[in-house]
Short mmCIF file of C-alpha atoms and ligand atoms in Angstrom, two decimals:
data_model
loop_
_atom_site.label_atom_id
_atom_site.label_comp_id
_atom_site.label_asym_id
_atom_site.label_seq_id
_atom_site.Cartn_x
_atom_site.Cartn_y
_atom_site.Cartn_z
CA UNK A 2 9.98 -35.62 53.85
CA UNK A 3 7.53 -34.17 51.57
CA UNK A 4 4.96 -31.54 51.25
CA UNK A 5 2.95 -29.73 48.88
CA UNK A 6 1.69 -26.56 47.55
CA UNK A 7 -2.15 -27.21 46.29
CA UNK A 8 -3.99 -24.22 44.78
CA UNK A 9 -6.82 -23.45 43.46
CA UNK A 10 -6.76 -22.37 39.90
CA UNK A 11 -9.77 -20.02 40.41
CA UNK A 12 -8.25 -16.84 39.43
CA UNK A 13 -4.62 -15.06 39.92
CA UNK A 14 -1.98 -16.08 42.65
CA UNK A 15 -3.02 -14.25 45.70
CA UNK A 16 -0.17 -13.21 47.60
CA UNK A 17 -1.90 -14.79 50.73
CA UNK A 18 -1.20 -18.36 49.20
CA UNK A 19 2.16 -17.40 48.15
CA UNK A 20 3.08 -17.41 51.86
CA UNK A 21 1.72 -20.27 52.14
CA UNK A 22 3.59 -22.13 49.11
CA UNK A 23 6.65 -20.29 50.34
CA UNK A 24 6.32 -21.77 54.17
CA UNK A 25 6.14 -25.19 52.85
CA UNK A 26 8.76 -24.54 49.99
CA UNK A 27 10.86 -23.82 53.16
CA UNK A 28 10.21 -26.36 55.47
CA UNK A 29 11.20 -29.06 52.27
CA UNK A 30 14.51 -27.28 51.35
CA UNK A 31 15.37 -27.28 54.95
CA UNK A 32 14.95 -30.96 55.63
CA UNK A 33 16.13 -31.42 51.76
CA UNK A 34 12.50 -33.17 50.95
CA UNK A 35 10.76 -32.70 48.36
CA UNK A 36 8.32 -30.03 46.99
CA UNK A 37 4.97 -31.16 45.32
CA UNK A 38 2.49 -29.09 43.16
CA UNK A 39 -0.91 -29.78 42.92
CA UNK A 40 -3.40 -28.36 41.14
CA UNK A 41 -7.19 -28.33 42.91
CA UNK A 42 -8.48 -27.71 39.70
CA UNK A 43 -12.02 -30.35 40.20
CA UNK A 44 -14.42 -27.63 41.00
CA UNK A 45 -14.50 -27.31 36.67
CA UNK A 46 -16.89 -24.33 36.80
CA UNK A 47 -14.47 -22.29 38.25
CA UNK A 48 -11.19 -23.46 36.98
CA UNK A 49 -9.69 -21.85 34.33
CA UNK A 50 -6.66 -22.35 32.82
CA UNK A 51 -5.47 -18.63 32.85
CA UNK A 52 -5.23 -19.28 36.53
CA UNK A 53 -3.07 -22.70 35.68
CA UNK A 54 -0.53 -20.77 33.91
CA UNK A 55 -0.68 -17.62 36.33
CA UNK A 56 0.00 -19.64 39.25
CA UNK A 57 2.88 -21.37 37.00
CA UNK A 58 4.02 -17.58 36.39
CA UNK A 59 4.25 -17.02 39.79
CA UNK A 60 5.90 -19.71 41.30
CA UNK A 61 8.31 -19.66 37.76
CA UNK A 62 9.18 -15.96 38.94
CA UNK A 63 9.54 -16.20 42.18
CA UNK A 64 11.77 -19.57 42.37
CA UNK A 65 9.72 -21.95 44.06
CA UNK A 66 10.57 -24.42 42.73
CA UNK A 67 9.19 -28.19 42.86
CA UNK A 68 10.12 -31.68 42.71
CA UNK A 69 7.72 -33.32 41.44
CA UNK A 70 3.88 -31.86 39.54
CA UNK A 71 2.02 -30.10 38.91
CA UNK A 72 -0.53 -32.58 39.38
CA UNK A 73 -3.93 -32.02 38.34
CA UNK A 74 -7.04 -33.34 40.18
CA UNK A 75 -8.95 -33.71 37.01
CA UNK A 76 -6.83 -36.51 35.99
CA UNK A 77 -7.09 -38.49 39.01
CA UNK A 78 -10.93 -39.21 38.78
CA UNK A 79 -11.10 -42.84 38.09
CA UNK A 80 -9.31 -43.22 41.62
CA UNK A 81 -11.22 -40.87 43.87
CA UNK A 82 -14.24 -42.79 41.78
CA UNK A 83 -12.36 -46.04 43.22
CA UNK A 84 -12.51 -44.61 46.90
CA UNK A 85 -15.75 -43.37 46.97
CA UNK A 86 -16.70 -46.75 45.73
CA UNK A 87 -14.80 -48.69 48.36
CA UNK A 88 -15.75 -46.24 51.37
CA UNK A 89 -19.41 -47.00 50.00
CA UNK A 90 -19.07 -51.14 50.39
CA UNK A 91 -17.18 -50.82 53.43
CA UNK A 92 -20.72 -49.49 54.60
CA UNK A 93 -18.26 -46.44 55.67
CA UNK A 94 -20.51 -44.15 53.20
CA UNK A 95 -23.79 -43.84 52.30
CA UNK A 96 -26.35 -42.17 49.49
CA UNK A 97 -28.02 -39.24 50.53
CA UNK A 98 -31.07 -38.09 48.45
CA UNK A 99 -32.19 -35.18 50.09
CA UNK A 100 -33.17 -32.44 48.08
CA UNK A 101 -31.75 -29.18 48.60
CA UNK A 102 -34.91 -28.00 50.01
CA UNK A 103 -35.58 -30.31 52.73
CA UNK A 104 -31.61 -29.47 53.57
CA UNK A 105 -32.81 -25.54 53.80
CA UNK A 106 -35.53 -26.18 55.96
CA UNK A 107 -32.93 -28.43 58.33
CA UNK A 108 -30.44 -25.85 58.20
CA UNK A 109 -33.40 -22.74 59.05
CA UNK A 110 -34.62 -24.94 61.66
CA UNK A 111 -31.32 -25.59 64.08
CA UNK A 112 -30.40 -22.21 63.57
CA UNK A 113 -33.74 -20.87 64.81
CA UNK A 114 -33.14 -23.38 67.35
CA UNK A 115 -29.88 -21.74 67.87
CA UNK A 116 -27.85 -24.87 66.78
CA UNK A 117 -25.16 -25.61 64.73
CA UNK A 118 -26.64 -26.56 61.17
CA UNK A 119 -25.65 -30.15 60.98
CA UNK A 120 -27.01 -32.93 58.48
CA UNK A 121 -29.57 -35.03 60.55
CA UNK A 122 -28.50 -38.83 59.25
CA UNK A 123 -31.74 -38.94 57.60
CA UNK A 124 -30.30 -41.14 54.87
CA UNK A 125 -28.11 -42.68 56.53
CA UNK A 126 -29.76 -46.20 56.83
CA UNK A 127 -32.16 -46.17 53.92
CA UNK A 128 -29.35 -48.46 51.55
CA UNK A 129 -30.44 -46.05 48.71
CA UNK A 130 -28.12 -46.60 45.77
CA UNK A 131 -28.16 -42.78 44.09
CA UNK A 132 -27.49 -39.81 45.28
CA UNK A 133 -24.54 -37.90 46.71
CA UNK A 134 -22.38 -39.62 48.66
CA UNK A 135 -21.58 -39.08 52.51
CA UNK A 136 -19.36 -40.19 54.85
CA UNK A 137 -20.21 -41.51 57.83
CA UNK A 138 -18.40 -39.88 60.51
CA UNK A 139 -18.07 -41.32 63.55
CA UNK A 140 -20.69 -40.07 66.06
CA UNK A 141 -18.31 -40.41 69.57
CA UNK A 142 -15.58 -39.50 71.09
CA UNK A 143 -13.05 -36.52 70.24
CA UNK A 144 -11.13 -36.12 66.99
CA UNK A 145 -7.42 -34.73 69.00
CA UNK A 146 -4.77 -33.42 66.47
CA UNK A 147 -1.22 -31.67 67.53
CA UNK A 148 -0.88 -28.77 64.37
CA UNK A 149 2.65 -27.79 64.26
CA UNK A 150 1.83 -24.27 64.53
CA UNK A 151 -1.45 -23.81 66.99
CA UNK A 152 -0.41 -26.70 69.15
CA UNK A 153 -3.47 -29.44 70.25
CA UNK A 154 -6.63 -28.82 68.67
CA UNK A 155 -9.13 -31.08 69.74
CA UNK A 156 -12.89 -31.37 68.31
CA UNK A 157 -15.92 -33.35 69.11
CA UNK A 158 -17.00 -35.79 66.80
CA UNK A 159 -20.26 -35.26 67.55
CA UNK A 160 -20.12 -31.78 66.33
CA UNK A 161 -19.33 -33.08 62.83
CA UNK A 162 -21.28 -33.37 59.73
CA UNK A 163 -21.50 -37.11 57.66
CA UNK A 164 -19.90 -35.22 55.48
CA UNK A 165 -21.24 -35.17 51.46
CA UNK A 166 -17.71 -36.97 49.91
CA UNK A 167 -19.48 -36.97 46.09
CA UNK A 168 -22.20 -34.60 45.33
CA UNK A 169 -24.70 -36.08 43.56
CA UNK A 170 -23.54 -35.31 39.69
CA UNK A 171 -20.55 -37.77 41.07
CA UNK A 172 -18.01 -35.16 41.65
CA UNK A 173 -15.58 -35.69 44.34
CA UNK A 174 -15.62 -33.08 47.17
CA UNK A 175 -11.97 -30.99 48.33
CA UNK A 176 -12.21 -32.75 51.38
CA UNK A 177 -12.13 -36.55 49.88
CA UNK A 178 -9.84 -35.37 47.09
CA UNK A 179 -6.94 -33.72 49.40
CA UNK A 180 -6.92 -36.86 51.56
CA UNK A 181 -6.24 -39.31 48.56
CA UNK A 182 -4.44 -37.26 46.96
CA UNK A 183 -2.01 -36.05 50.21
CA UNK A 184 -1.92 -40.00 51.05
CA UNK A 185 -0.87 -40.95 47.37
CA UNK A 186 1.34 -38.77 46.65
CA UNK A 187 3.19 -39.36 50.48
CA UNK A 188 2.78 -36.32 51.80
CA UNK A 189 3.57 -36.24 55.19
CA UNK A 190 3.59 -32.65 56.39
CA UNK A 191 0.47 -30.61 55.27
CA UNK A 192 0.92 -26.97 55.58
CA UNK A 193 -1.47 -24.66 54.54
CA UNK A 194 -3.97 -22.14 55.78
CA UNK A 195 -5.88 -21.73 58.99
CA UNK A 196 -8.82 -21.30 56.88
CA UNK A 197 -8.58 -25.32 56.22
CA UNK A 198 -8.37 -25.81 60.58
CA UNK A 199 -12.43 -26.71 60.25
CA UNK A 200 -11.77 -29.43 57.66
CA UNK A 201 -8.59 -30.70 59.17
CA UNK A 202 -10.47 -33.33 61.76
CA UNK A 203 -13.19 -34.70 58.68
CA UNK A 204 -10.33 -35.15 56.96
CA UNK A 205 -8.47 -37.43 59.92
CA UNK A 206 -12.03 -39.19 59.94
CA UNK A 207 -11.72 -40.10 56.49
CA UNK A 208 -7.81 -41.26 57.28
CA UNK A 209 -8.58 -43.41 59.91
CA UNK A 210 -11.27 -44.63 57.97
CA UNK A 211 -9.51 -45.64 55.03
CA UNK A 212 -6.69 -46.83 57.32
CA UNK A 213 -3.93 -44.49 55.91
CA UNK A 214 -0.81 -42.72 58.34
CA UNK A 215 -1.43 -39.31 58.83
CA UNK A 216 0.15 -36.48 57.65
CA UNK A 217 1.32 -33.68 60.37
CA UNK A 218 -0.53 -30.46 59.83
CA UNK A 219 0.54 -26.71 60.29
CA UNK A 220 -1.96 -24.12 59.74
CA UNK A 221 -0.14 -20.79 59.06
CA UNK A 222 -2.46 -17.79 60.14
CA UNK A 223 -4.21 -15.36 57.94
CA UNK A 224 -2.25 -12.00 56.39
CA UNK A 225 -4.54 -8.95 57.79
CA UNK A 226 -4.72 -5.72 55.73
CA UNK A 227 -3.97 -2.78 57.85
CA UNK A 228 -7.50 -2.06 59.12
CA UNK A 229 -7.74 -5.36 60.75
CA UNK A 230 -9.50 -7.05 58.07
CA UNK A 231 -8.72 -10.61 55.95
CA UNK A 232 -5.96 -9.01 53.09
CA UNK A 233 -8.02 -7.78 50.15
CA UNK A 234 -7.55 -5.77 46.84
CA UNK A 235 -8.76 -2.63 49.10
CA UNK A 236 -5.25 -2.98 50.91
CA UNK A 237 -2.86 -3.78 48.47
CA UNK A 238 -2.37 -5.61 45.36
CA UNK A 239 -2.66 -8.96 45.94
CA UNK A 240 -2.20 -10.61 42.47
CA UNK A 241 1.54 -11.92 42.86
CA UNK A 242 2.43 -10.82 39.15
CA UNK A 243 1.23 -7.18 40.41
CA UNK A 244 4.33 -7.46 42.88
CA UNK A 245 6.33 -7.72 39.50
CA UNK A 246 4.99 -5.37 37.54
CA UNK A 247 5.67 -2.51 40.20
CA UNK A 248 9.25 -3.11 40.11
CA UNK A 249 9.75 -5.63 43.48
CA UNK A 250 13.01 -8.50 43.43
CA UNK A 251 11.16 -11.72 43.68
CA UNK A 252 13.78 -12.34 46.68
CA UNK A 253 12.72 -9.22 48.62
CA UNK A 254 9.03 -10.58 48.21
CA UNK A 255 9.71 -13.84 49.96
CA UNK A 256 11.77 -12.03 52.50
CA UNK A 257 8.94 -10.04 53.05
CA UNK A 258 6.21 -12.31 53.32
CA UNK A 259 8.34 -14.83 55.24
CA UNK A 260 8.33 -12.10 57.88
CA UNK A 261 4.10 -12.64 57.85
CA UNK A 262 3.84 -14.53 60.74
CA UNK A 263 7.53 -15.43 61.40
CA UNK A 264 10.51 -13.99 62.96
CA UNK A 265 14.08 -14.15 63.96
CA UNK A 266 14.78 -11.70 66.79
CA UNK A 267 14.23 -9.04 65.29
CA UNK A 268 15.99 -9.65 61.93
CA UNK A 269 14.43 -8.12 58.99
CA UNK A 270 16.78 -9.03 55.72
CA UNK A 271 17.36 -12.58 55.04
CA UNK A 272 18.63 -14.44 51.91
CA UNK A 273 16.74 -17.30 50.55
CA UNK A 274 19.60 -19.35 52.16
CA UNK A 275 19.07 -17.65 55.49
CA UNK A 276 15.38 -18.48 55.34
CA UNK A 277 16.13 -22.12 54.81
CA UNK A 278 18.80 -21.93 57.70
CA UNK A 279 16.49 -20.36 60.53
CA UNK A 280 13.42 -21.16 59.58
CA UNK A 281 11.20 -23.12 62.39
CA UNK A 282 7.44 -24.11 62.01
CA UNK A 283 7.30 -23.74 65.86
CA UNK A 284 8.34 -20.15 65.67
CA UNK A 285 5.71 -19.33 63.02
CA UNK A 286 2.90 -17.50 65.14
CA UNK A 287 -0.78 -17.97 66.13
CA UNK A 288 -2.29 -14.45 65.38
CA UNK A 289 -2.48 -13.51 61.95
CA UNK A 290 0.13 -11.25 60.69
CA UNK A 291 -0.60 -7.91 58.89
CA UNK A 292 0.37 -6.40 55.53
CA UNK A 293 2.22 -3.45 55.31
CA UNK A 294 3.47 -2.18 51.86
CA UNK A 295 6.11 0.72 53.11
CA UNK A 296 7.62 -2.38 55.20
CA UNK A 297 7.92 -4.18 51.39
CA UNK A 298 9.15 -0.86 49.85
CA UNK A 299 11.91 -1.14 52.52
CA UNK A 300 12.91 -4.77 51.75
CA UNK A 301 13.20 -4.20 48.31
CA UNK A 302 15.46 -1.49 48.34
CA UNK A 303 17.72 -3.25 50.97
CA UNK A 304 18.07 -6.16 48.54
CA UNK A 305 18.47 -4.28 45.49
CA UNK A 306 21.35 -2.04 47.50
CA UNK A 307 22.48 -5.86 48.19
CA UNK A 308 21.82 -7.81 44.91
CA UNK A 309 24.92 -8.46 42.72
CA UNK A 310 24.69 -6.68 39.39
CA UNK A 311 24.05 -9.87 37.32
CA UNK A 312 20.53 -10.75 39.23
CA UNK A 313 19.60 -6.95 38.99
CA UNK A 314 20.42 -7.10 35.12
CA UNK A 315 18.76 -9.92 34.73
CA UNK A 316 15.42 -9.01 36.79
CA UNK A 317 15.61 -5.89 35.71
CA UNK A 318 15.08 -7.02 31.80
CA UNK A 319 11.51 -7.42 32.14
CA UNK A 320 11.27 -3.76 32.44
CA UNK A 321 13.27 -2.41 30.06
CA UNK A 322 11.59 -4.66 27.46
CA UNK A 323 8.03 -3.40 28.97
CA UNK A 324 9.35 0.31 28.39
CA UNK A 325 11.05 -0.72 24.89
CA UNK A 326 14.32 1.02 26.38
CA UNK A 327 17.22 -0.56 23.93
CA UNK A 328 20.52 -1.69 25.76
CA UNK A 329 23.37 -0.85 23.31
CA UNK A 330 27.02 -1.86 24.40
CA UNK A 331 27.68 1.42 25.66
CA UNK A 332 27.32 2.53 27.88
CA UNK A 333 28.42 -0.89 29.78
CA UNK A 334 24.23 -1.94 31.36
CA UNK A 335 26.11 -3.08 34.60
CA UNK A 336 28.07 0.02 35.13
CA UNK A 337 24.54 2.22 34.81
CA UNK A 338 22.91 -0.51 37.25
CA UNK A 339 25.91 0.32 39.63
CA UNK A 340 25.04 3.36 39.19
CA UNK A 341 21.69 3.55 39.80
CA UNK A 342 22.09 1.05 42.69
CA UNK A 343 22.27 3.51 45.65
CA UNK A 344 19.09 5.43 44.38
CA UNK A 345 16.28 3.10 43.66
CA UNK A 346 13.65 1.54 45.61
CA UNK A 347 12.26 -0.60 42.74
CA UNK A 348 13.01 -1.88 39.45
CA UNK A 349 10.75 -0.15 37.71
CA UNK A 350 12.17 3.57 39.00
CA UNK A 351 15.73 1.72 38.05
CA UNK A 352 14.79 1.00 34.59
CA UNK A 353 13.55 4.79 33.99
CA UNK A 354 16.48 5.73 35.37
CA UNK A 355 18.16 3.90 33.00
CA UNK A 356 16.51 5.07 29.97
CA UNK A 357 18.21 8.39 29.90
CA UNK A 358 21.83 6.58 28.82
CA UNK A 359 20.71 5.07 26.03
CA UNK A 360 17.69 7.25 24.23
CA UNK A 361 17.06 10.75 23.78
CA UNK A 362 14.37 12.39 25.16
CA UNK A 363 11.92 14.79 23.26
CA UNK A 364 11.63 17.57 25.74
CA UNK A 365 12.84 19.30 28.69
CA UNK A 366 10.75 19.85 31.47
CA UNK A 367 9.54 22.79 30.84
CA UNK A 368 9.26 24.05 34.30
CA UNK A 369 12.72 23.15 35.65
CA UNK A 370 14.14 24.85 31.60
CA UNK A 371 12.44 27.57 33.01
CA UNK A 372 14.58 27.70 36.07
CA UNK A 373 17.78 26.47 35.25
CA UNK A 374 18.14 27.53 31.82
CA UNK A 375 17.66 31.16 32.37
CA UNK A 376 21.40 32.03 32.44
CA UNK A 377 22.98 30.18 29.32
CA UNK A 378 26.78 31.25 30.42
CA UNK A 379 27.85 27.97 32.47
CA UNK A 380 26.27 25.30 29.36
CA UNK A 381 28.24 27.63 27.18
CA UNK A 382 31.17 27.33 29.39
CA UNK A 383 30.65 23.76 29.71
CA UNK A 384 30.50 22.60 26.00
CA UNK A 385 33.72 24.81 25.20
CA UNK A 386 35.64 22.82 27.82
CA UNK A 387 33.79 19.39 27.63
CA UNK A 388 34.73 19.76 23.95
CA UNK A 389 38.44 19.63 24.52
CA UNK A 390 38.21 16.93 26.73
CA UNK A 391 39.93 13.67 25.66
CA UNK A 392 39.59 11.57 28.57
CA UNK A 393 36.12 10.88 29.58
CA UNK A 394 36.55 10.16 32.98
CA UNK A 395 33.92 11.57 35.77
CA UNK A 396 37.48 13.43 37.91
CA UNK A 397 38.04 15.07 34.60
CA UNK A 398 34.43 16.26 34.42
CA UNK A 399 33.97 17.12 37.79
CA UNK A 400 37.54 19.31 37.76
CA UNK A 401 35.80 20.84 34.57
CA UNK A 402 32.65 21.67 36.53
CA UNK A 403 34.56 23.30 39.07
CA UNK A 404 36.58 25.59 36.93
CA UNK A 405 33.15 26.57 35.43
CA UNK A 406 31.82 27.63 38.85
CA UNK A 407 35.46 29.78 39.37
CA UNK A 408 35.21 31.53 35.96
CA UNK A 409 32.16 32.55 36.85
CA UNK A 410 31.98 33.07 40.37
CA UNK A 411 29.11 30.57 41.10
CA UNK A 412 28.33 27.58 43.83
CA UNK A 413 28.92 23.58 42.56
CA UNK A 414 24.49 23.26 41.84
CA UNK A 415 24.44 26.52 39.26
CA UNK A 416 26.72 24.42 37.30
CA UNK A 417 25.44 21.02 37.95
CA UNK A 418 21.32 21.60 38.31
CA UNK A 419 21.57 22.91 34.63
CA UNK A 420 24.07 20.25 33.45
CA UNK A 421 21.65 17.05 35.19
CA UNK A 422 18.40 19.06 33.10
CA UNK A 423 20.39 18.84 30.39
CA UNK A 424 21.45 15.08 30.36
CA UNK A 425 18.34 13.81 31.92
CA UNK A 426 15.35 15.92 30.43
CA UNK A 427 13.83 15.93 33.74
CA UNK A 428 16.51 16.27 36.15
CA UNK A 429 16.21 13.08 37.61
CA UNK A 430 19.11 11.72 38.06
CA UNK A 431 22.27 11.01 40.48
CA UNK A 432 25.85 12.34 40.71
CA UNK A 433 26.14 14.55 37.99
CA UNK A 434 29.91 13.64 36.88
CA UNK A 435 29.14 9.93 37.26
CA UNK A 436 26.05 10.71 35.03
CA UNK A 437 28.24 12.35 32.28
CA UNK A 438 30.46 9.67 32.22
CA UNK A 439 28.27 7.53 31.63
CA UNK A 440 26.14 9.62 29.01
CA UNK A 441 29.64 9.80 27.05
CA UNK A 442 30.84 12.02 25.30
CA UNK A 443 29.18 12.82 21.98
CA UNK A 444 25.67 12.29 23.80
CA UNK A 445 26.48 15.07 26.34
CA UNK A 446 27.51 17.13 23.83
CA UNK A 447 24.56 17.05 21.44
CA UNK A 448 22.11 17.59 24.72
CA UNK A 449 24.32 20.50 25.63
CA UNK A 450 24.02 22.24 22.35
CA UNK A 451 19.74 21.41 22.41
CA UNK A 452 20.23 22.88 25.79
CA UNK A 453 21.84 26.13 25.01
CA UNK A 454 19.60 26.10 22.34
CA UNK A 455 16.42 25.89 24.60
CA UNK A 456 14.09 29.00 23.88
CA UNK A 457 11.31 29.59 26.13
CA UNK A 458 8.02 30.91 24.82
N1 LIG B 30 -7.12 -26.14 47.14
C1 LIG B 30 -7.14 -25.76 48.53
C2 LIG B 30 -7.01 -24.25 48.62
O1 LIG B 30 -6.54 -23.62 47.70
C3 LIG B 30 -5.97 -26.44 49.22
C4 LIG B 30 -6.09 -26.55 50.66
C5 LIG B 30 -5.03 -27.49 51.22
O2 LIG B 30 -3.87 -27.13 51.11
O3 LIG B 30 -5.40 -28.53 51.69
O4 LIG B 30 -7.41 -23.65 49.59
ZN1 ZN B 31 -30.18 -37.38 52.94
#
């Protein structure tokens, strides 16, 4: 079995064909076929290859992984060139030298008419030998497909174009180019967008007319932002990379966009391997699916309270370099990530958490100092005792805490709130003897001295 992912390098990866790649990924791993990349890249005017490399990014970061590609159209001209020519002997094309004028006025003229704009075959028997080159579709009966997902989808012939295969500089149009290409490279499940669900029966045509099996096709609905329209930069971000940048676990992105349009009762988490397991194209759903981003915030924070510590170190490394935050051996990275586990929603909150263990900060906040560095007498009390402590151990430190709050006759957050200002600069962070422990000893030290020696002005 084999399908394919085939974008468009026309800008970033939108998160829209993401799901897409990721349904077919899917489908392949489950029936242990293969994966194919394909790059559309023959529209040359709008292909860059920024977008080559981004959608490499993407699929690089998130794991998709293929078997065989990427493929790029642009080498593959001298055999589209080969069918056009063939399709044109076999008297199955034709030229078409219409300028784009007369094809206005046609066009104007059936829709005043209130009819479908549709090329009138006014070239179709002239034999002219330049042009662009169209297809002749046939003119009866119905073109009847079963998609995987919307079930029997059936079209009149008649209602279709003799559709232009080569415009007239020569260039090969999608719909030739994903037939030949699909057929060469054995494709035999095409899944991809219900935007495509027009082109799907001209590109059966063209099958049956170059007398090639078909492929089976699933169209997988559209993502909907949450006002009901097609999912747009005025919803969310919906560059992949962005997804990355904010801090998300490339797993808890597919999880979440594998819920767009499919479901499992009403399970929310999966693993990658639990995707593969349950997945079903017949469960995927007609109406499109919309995006919502607290529903992603969710995910990720389930997986990263579920993600071993070596694929949170490891994804998490992107952002420390991006904040230039230094790992040194101690404190032990994992035992901070442990740490920080429980407490963060996304990476990129992790990886400021982090900072804090391993650099100094410049300042305290100066409206929390305010607050909890009024009274001086439990730091003082602290650094005596912390001072004679020889086993750095967060019971020790929390035992010390307490006898701080009994000296002086206060609750466990007089003690503490000052003590997380001082070790954090901004009192963001989590248990307060874990956070020592981890701060060590000679760091917690030197921030308690800068804190007793805080002077407000
Ligand atoms: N290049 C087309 C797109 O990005 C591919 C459509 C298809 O999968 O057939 O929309
Ligand atoms: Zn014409």
């Amino acid at each position: 079995m084999k399908s394919r992912f085939a974008p468009s390098p026309t800008g970033y990866l939108h998160i829209g064909s993401v799901r897409t790649a990721l349904f077919a990924w899917i489908w392949v791993k489950k029936q242990k076929g293969a994966f194919i990349l394909r790059i559309e890249d023959t529209d040359q005017q709008r292909s860059t290859q920024q977008s080559v490399d981004a959608i490499l990014e993407g699929m690089a970061w998130l794991g998709l992984d293929y078997d065989a590609g990427p493929y790029y159209q642009t080498q593959r001209f001298e055999r589209y060139q080969a069918v056009i020519q063939q399709l044109l002997d076999a008297d199955k094309a034709y030229y078409c030298a219409c300028s784009p004028e007369r094809l206005q006025t046609l066009r104007e003229g059936l829709i005043a008419k209130g009819e479908k704009s549709k090329y009138d075959g006014h070239c179709a028997h002239k034999n002219l030998t330049t042009g662009a080159v169209r297809f002749r579709t046939p003119t009866r009966g119905n073109m009847d497909f079963m998609d995987l997902v919307k079930g029997k989808i059936s079209v009149n012939n008649k209602e279709l174009d003799d559709l232009i295969i080569a415009r007239s500089n020569g260039l090969p149009t999608y719909n030739l180019t994903v037939v030949i290409d699909d057929h060469d490279m054995g494709i035999d499940c095409v899944i991809r967008g219900d935007d495509h669900i027009n082109n799907t029966p001209r590109q059966i045509n063209l099958y049956h007319a170059l007398g090639w099996n078909l492929p089976e096709f699933a169209h997988l609905p559209m993502i909907l932002g949450s006002d009901g329209t097609r999912l747009s930069k005025r919803h969310s971000a919906v560059n992949v990379m962005a997804y990355r940048d904010a801090g998300f676990l490339p797993e808890a992105l597919l999880n979440y966009l594998v819920r767009l349009g499919w479901s499992h009762g009403d399970q929310e988490l999966f693993s990658i391997d639990e995707m593969i397991a349950l997945f079903e194209l017949k469960d995927v759903n007609k109406a499109p699916a919309s995006f919502n981003p607290d529903k992603l915030l969710w995910i990720n924070q389930e997986h990263i309270k579920q993600s071993n510590i070596d694929n949170l170190r490891s994804n998490l490394a992107w952002h420390l370099q991006k904040m230039q935050i230094k790992i040194t051996p101690t404190p032990d990275i994992n035992a901070v990530i442990k740490h920080l586990q429980e407490r963060c929603k996304t990476l990129s909150e992790m990886a400021s958490g982090v900072k804090m263990f391993y650099q100094d900060f410049a300042e305290f906040d100066p409206q929390l100092a305010k607050k909890h560095f009024k009274n001086k007498a439990p730091l003082i009390s602290l650094q005596k005792k912390l001072t004679h402590l020889n086993h750095w151990q967060a019971d020790k430190i929390k035992l010390i805490i307490k006898e701080v709050c009994t000296e002086l006759n206060i609750g466990f957050g007089k003690v503490g709130q000052p003590l997380r200002l001082t070790l954090s600069g901004d009192g963001n962070a989590g248990a307060i003897d874990e956070v020592a422990t981890l701060v060590g000893k000679t760091k917690t030290l030197n921030r308690l001295n800068k804190a007793i020696n805080f002077q407000r002005f």
